[in-house]
Backbone as a printed PyTorch tensor [residue, N CA C, xyz], in Angstrom:
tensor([[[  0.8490,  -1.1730,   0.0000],
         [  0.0000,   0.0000,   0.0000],
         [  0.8940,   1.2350,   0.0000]],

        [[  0.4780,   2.0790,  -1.1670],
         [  1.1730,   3.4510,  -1.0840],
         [  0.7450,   4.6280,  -0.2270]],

        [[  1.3630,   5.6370,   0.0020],
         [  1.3020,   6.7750,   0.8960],
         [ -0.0950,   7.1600,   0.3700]],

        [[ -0.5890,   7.2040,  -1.0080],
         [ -1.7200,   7.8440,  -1.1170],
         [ -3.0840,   7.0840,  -0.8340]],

        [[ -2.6310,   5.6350,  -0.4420],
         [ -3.3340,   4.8300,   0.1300],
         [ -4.1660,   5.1940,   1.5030]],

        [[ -3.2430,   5.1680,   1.6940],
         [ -2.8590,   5.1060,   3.2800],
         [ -3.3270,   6.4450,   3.5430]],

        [[ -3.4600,   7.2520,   2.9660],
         [ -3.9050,   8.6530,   3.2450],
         [ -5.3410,   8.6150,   3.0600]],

        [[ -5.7330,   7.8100,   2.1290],
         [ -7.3050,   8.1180,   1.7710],
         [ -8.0540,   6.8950,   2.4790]],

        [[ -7.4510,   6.1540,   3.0600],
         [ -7.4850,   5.0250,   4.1440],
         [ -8.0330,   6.3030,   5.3240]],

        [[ -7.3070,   7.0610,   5.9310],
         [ -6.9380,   7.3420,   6.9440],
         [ -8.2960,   8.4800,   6.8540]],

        [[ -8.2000,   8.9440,   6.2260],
         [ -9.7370,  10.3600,   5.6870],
         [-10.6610,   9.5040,   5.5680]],

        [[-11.2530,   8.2130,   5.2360],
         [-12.1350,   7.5030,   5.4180],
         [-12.5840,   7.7650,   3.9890]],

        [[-11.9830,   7.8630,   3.1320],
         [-12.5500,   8.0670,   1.1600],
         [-13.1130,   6.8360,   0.6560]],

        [[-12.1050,   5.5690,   1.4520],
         [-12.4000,   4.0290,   0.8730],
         [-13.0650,   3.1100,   1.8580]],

        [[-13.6840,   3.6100,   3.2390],
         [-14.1510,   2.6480,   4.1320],
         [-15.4860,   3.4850,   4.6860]],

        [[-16.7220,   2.7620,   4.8370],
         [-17.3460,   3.5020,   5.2530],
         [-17.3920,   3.4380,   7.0730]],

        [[-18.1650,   4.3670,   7.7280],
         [-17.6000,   5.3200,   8.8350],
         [-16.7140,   4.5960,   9.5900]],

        [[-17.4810,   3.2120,  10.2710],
         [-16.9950,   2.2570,  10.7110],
         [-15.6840,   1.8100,  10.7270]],

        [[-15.1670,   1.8210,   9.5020],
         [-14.0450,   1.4680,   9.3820],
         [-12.9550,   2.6260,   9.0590]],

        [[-13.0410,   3.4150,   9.5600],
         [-11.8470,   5.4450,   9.9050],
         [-11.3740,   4.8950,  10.6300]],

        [[ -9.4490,   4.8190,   9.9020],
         [ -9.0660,   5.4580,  11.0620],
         [ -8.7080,   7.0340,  11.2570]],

        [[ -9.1050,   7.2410,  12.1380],
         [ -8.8510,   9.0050,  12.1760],
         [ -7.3020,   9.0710,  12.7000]],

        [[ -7.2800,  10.1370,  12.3710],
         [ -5.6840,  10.9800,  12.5910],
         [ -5.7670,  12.3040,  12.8830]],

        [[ -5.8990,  12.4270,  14.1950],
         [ -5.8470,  14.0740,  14.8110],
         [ -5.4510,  14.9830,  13.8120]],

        [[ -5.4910,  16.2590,  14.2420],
         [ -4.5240,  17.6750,  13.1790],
         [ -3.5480,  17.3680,  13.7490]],

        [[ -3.0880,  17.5350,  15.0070],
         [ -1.8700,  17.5780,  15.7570],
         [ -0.7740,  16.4700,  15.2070]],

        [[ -1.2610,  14.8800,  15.3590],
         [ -0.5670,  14.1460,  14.8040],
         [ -0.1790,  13.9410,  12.9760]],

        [[ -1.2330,  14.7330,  12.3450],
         [ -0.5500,  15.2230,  10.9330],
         [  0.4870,  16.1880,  10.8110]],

        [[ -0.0680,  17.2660,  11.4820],
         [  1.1890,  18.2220,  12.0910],
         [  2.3470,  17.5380,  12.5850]],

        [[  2.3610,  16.8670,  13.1950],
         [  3.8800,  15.7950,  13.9910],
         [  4.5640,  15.3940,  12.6100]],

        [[  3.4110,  14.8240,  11.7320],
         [  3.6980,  13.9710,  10.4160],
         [  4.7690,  14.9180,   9.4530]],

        [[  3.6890,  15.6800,   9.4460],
         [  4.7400,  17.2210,   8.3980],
         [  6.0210,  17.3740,   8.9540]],

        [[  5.8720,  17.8110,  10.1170],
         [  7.4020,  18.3310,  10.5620],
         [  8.1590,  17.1300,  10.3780]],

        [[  7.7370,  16.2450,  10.5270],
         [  9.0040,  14.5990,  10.8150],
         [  9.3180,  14.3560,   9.0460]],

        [[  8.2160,  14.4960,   8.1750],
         [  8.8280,  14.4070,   6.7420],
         [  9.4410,  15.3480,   6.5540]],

        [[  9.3520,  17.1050,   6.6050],
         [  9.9030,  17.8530,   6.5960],
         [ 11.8450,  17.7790,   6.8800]],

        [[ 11.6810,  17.3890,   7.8950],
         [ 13.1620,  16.9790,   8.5660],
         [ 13.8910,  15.9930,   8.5050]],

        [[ 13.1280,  15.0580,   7.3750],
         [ 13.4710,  13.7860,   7.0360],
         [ 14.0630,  14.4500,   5.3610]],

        [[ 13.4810,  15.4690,   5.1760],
         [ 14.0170,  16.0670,   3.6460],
         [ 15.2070,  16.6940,   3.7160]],

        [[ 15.1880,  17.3150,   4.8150],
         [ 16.4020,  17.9630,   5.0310],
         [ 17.3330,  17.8050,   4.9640]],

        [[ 17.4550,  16.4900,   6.1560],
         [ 18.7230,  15.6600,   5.8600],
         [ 19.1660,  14.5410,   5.2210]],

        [[ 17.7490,  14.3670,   4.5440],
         [ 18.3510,  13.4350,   3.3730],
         [ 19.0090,  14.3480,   2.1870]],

        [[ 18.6100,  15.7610,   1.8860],
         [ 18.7750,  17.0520,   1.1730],
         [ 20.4670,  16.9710,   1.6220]],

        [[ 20.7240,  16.8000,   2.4250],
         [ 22.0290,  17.7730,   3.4040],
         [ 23.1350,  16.6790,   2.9140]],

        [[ 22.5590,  15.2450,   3.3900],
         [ 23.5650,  14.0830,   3.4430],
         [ 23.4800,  12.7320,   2.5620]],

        [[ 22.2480,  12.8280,   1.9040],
         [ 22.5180,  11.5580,   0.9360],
         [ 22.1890,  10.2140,   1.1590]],

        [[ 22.1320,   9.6630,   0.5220],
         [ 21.8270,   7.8810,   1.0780],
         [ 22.9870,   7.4490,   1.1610]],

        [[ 23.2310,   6.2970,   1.7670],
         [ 24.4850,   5.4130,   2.3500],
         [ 25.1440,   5.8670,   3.3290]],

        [[ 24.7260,   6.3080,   4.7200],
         [ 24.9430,   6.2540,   5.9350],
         [ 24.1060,   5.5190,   6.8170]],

        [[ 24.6480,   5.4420,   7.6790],
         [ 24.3600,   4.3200,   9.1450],
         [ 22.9130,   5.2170,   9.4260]],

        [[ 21.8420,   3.9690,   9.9290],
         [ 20.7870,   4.8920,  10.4920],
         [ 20.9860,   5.2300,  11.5650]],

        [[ 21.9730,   5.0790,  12.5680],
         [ 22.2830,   6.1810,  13.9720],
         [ 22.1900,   7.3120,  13.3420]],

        [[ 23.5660,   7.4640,  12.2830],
         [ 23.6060,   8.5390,  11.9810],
         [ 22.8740,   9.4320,  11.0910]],

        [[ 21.4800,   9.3730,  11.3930],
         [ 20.6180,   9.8190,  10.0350],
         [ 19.8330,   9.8970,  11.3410]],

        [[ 19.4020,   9.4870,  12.5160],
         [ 18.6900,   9.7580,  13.9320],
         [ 18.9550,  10.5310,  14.5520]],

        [[ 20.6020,  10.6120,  14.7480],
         [ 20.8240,  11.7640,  15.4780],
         [ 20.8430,  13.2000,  14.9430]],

        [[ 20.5190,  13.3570,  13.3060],
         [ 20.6220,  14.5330,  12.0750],
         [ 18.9120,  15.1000,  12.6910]],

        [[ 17.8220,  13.6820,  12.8380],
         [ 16.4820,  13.9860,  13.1870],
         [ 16.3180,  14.4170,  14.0610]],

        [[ 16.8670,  14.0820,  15.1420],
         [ 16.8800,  14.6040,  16.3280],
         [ 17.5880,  16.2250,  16.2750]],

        [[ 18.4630,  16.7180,  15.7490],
         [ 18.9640,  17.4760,  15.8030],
         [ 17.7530,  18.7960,  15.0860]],

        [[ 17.0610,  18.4010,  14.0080],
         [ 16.2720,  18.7590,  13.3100],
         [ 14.7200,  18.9700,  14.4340]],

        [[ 14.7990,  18.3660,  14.9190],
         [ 13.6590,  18.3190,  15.9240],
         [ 13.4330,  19.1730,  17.2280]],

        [[ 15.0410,  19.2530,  17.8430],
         [ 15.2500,  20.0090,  18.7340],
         [ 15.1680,  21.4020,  18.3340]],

        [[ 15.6080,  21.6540,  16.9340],
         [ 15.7340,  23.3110,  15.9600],
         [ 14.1120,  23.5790,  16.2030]],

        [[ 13.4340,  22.7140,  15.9240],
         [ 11.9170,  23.4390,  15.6460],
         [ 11.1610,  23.1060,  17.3190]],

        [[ 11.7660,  22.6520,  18.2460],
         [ 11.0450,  22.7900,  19.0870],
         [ 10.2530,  21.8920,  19.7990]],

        [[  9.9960,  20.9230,  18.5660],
         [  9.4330,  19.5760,  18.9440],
         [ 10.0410,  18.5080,  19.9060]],

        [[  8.9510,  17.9100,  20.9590],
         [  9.0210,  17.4770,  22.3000],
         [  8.8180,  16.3180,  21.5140]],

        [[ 10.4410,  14.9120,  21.6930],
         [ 10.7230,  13.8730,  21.3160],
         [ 11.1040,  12.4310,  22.0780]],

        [[ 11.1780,  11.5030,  22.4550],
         [ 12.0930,  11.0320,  23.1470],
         [ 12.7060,   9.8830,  21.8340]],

        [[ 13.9470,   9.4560,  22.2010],
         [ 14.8230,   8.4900,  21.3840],
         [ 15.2750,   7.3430,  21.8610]],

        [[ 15.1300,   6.7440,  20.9100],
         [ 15.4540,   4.9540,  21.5790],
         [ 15.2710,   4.8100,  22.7340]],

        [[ 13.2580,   4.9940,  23.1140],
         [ 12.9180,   4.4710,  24.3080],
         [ 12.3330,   3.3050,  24.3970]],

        [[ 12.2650,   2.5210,  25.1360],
         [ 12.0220,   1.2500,  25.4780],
         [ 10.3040,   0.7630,  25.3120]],

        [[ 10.1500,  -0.2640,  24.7910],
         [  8.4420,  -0.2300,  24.8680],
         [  8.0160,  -1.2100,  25.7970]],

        [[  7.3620,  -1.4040,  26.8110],
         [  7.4330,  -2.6130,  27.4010],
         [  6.1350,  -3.4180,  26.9030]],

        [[  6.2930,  -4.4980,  26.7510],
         [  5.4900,  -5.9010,  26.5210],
         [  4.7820,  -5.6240,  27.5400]],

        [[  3.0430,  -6.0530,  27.6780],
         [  2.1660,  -6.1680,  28.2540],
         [  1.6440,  -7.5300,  28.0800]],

        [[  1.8150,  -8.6650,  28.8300],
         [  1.5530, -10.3030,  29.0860],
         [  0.4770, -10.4070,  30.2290]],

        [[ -0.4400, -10.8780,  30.0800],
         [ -1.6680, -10.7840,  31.3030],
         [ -1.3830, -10.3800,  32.4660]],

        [[ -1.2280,  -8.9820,  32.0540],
         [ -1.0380,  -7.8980,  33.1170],
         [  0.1470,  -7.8740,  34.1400]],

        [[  1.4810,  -8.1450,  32.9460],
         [  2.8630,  -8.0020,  33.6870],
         [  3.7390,  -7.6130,  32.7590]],

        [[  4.6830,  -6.5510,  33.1480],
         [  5.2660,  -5.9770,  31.5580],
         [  6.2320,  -6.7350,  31.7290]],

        [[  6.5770,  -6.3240,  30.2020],
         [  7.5280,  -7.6920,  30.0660],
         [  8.8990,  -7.1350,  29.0760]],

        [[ 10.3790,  -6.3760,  29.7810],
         [ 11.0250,  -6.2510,  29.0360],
         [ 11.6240,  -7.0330,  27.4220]],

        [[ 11.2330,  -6.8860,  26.3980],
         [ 11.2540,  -7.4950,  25.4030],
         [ 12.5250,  -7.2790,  24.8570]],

        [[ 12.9780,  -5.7620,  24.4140],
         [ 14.1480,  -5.2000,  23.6950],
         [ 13.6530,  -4.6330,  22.8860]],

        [[ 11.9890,  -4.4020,  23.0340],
         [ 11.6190,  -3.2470,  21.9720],
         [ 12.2820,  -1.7890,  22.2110]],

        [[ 12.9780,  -1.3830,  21.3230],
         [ 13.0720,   0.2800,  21.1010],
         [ 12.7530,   0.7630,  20.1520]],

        [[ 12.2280,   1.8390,  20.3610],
         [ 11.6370,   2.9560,  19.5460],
         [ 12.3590,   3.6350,  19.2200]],

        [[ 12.8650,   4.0820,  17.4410],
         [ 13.7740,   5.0710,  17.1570],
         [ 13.2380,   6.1910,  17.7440]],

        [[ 12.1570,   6.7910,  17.2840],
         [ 11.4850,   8.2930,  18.1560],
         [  9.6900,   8.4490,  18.2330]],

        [[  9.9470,   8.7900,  19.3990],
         [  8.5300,   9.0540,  19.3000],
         [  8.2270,  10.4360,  19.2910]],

        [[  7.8850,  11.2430,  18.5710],
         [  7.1020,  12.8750,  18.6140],
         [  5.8250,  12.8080,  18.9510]],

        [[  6.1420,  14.0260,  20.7490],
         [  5.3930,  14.4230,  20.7060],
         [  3.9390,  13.3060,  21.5730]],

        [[  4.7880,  11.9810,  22.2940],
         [  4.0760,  10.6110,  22.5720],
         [  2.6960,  10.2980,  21.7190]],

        [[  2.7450,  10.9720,  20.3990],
         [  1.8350,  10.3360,  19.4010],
         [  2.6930,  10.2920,  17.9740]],

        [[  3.2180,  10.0590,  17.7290],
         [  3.5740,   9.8080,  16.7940],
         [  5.0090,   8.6600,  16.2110]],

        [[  5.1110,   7.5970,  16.3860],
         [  6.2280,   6.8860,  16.0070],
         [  6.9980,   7.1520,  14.8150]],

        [[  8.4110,   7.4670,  14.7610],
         [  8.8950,   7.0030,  13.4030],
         [ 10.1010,   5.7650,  13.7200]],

        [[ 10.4210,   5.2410,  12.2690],
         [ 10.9960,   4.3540,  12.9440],
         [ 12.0770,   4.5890,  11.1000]],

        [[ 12.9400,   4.6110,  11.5890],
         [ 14.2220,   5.4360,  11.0110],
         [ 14.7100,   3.5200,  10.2060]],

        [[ 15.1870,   3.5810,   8.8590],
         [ 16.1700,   2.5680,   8.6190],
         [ 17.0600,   3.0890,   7.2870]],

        [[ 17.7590,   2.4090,   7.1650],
         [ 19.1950,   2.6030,   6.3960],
         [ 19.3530,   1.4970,   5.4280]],

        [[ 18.3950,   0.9590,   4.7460],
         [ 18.6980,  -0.5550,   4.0420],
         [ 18.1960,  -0.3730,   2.5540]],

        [[ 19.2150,  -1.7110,   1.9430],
         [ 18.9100,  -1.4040,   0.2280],
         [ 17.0750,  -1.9360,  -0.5450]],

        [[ 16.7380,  -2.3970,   0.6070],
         [ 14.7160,  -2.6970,   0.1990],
         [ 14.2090,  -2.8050,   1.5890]],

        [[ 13.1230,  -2.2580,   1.7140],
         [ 12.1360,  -2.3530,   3.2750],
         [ 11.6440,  -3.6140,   2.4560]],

        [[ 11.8180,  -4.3620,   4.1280],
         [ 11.0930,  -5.7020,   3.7910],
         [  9.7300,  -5.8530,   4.7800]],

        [[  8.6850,  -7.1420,   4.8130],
         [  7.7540,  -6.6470,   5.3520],
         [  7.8960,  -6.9780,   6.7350]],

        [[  8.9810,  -7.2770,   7.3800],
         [  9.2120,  -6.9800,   8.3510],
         [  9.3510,  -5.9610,   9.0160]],

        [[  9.9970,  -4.9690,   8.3250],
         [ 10.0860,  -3.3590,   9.0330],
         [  8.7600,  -2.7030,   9.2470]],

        [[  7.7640,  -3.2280,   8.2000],
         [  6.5230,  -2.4540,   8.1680],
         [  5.5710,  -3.4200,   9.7840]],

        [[  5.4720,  -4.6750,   9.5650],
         [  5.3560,  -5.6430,  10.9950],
         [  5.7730,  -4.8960,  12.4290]],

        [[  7.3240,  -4.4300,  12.2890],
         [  7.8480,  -3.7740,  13.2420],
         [  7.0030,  -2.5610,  13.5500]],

        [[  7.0300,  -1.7130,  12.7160],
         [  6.1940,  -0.1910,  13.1820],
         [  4.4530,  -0.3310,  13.7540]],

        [[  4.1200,  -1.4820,  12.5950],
         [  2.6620,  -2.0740,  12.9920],
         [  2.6080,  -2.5620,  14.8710]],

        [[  3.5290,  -3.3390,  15.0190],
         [  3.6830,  -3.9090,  16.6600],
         [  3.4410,  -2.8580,  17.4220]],

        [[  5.0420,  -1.6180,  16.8920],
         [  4.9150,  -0.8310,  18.1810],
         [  3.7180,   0.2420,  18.3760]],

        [[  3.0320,   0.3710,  16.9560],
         [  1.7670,   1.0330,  17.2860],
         [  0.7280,   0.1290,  18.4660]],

        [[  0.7540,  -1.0220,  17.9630],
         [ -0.5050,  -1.5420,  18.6710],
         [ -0.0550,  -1.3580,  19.7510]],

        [[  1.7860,  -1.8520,  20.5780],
         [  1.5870,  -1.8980,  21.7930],
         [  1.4390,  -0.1420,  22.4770]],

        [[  1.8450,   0.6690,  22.0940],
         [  1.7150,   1.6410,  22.7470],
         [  0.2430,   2.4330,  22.0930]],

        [[ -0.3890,   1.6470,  21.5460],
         [ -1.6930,   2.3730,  20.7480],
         [ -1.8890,   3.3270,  20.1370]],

        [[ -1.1630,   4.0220,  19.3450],
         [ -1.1330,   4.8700,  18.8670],
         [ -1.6560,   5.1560,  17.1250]],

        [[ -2.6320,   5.7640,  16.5050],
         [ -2.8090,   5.5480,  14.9670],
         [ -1.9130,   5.5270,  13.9380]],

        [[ -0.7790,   6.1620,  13.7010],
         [  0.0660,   6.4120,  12.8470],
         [  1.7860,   5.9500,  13.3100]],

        [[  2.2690,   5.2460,  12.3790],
         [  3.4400,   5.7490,  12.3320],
         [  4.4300,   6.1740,  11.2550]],

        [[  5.8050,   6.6330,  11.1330],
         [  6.4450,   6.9610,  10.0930],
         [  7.3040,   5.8430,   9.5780]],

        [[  7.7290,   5.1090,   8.8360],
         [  8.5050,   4.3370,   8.0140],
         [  9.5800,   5.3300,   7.0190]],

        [[ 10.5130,   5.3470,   7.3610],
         [ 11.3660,   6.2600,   6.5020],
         [ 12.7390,   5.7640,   5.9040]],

        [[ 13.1370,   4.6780,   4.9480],
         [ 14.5430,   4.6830,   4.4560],
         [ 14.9010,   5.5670,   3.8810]],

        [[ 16.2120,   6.1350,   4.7140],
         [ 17.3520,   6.9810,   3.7350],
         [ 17.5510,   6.2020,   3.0370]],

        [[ 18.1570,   5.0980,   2.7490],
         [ 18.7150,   4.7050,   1.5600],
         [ 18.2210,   4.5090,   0.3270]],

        [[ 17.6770,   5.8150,  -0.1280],
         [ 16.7660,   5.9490,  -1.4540],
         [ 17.2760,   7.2440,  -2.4060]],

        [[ 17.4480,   7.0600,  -3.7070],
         [ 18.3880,   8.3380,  -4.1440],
         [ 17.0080,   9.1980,  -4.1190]],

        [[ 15.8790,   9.1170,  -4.3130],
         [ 14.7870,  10.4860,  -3.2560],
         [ 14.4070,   9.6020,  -2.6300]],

        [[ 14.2050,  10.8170,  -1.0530],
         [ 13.6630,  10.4440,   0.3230],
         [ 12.1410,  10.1450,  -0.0200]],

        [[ 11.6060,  10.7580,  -0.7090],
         [ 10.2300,  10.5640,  -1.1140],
         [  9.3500,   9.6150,  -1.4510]],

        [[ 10.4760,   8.1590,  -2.1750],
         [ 10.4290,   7.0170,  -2.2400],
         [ 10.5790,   6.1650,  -0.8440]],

        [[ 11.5070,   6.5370,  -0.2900],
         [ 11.5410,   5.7490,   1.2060],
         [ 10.6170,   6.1760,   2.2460]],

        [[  9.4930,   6.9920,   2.2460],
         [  8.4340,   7.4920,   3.8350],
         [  7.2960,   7.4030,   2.9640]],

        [[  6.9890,   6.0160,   3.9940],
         [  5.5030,   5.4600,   4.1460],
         [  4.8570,   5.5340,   5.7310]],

        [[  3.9240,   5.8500,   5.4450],
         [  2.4750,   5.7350,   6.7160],
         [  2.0820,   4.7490,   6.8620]],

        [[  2.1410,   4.1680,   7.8810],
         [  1.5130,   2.7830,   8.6850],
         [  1.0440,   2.6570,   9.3870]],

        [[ -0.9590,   2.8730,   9.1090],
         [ -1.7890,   3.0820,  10.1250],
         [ -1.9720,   1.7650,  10.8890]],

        [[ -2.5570,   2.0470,  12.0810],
         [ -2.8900,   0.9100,  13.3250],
         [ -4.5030,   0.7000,  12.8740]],

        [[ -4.1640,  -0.1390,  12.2230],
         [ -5.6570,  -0.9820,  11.4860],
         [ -6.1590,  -1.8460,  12.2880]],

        [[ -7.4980,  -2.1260,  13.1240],
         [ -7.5260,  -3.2860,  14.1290],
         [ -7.3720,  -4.8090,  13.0650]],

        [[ -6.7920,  -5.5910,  13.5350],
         [ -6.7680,  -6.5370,  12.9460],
         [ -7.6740,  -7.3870,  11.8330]],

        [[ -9.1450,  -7.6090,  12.7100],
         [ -9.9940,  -7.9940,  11.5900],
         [-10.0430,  -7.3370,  10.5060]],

        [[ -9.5310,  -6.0580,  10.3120],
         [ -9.3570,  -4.9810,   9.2390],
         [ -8.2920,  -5.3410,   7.5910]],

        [[ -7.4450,  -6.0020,   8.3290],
         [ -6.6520,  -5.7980,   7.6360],
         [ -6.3830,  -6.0120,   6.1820]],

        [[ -6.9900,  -7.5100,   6.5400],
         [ -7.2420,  -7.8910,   5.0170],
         [ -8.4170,  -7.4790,   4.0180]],

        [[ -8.7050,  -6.4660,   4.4410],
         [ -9.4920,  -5.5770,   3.6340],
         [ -8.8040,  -4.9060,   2.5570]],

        [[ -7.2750,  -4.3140,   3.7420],
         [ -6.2270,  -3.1490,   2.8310],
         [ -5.5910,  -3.9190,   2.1030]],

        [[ -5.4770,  -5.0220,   2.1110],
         [ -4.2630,  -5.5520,   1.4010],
         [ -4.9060,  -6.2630,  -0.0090]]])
């Protein structure tokens, strides 16, 4: 599913009411600024660097505009009502609604998209960002990966 999918997914164009997922202003706003700053420094630095180093460019980009972030924080597993250190980390969260999840590789496989899908559900959140630098345009690498309830899914696909 492409970004313009996923967008008219998300506005409710292709599901009727029932099936919206909505997306605050605020967390589109989160969205803008995080692609915004994802242009920048892909603009600045190019594909074929380490994704640390393309996190800490975001972060740096994030702190300039102001935006309230945290980085590689921990998600904890929830098991019938006992958390459960797993080794989930979160490249960033903006703003505690918004996930992105930063990679550096020559094809997103559907594992990375699995990955962002998880950490939405566990921390519940509607949206997250999918972004490879390693794309000669950034524009090709940032996809949206809404938190679809499950019975849903195979609707989108």
């Amino acid at each position: 599913m492409n970004n313009q999918e996923t967008k008219k997914q998300s506005n409710g164009l292709n599901f009727p009411d029932w099936k919206r997922v909505q997306i605050s202003n605020e967390i589109e706003t989160l969205a803008k600024v995080a692609v915004n700053a994802a242009f920048r420094v892909h603009s600045e630095l190019g594909p074929g660097l380490l994704e640390s180093a393309y996190e800490k460019c975001i972060c740096h980009e994030l702190r300039a505009q102001q935006i309230q972030f945290e980085c590689q924080s921990a998600i904890p597993l929830n098991y019938h009502g006992e958390k459960i250190d797993a080794g989930f980390r979160l490249d960033l969260l903006l703003g505690k609604k918004l996930i992105l999840e930063l990679k550096a590789v020559d094809l997103l496989m559907p594992i990375h998209t699995a990955q962002v899908i998880t950490y939405l559900r566990l921390l519940k959140l509607p949206l997250g960002l999918l972004i490879n630098f390693n794309e000669p345009l950034i524009k090709h690498g940032i996809h949206r990966i809404l938190n679809v309830p499950r019975s849903e899914q195979e609707i989108l696909t």
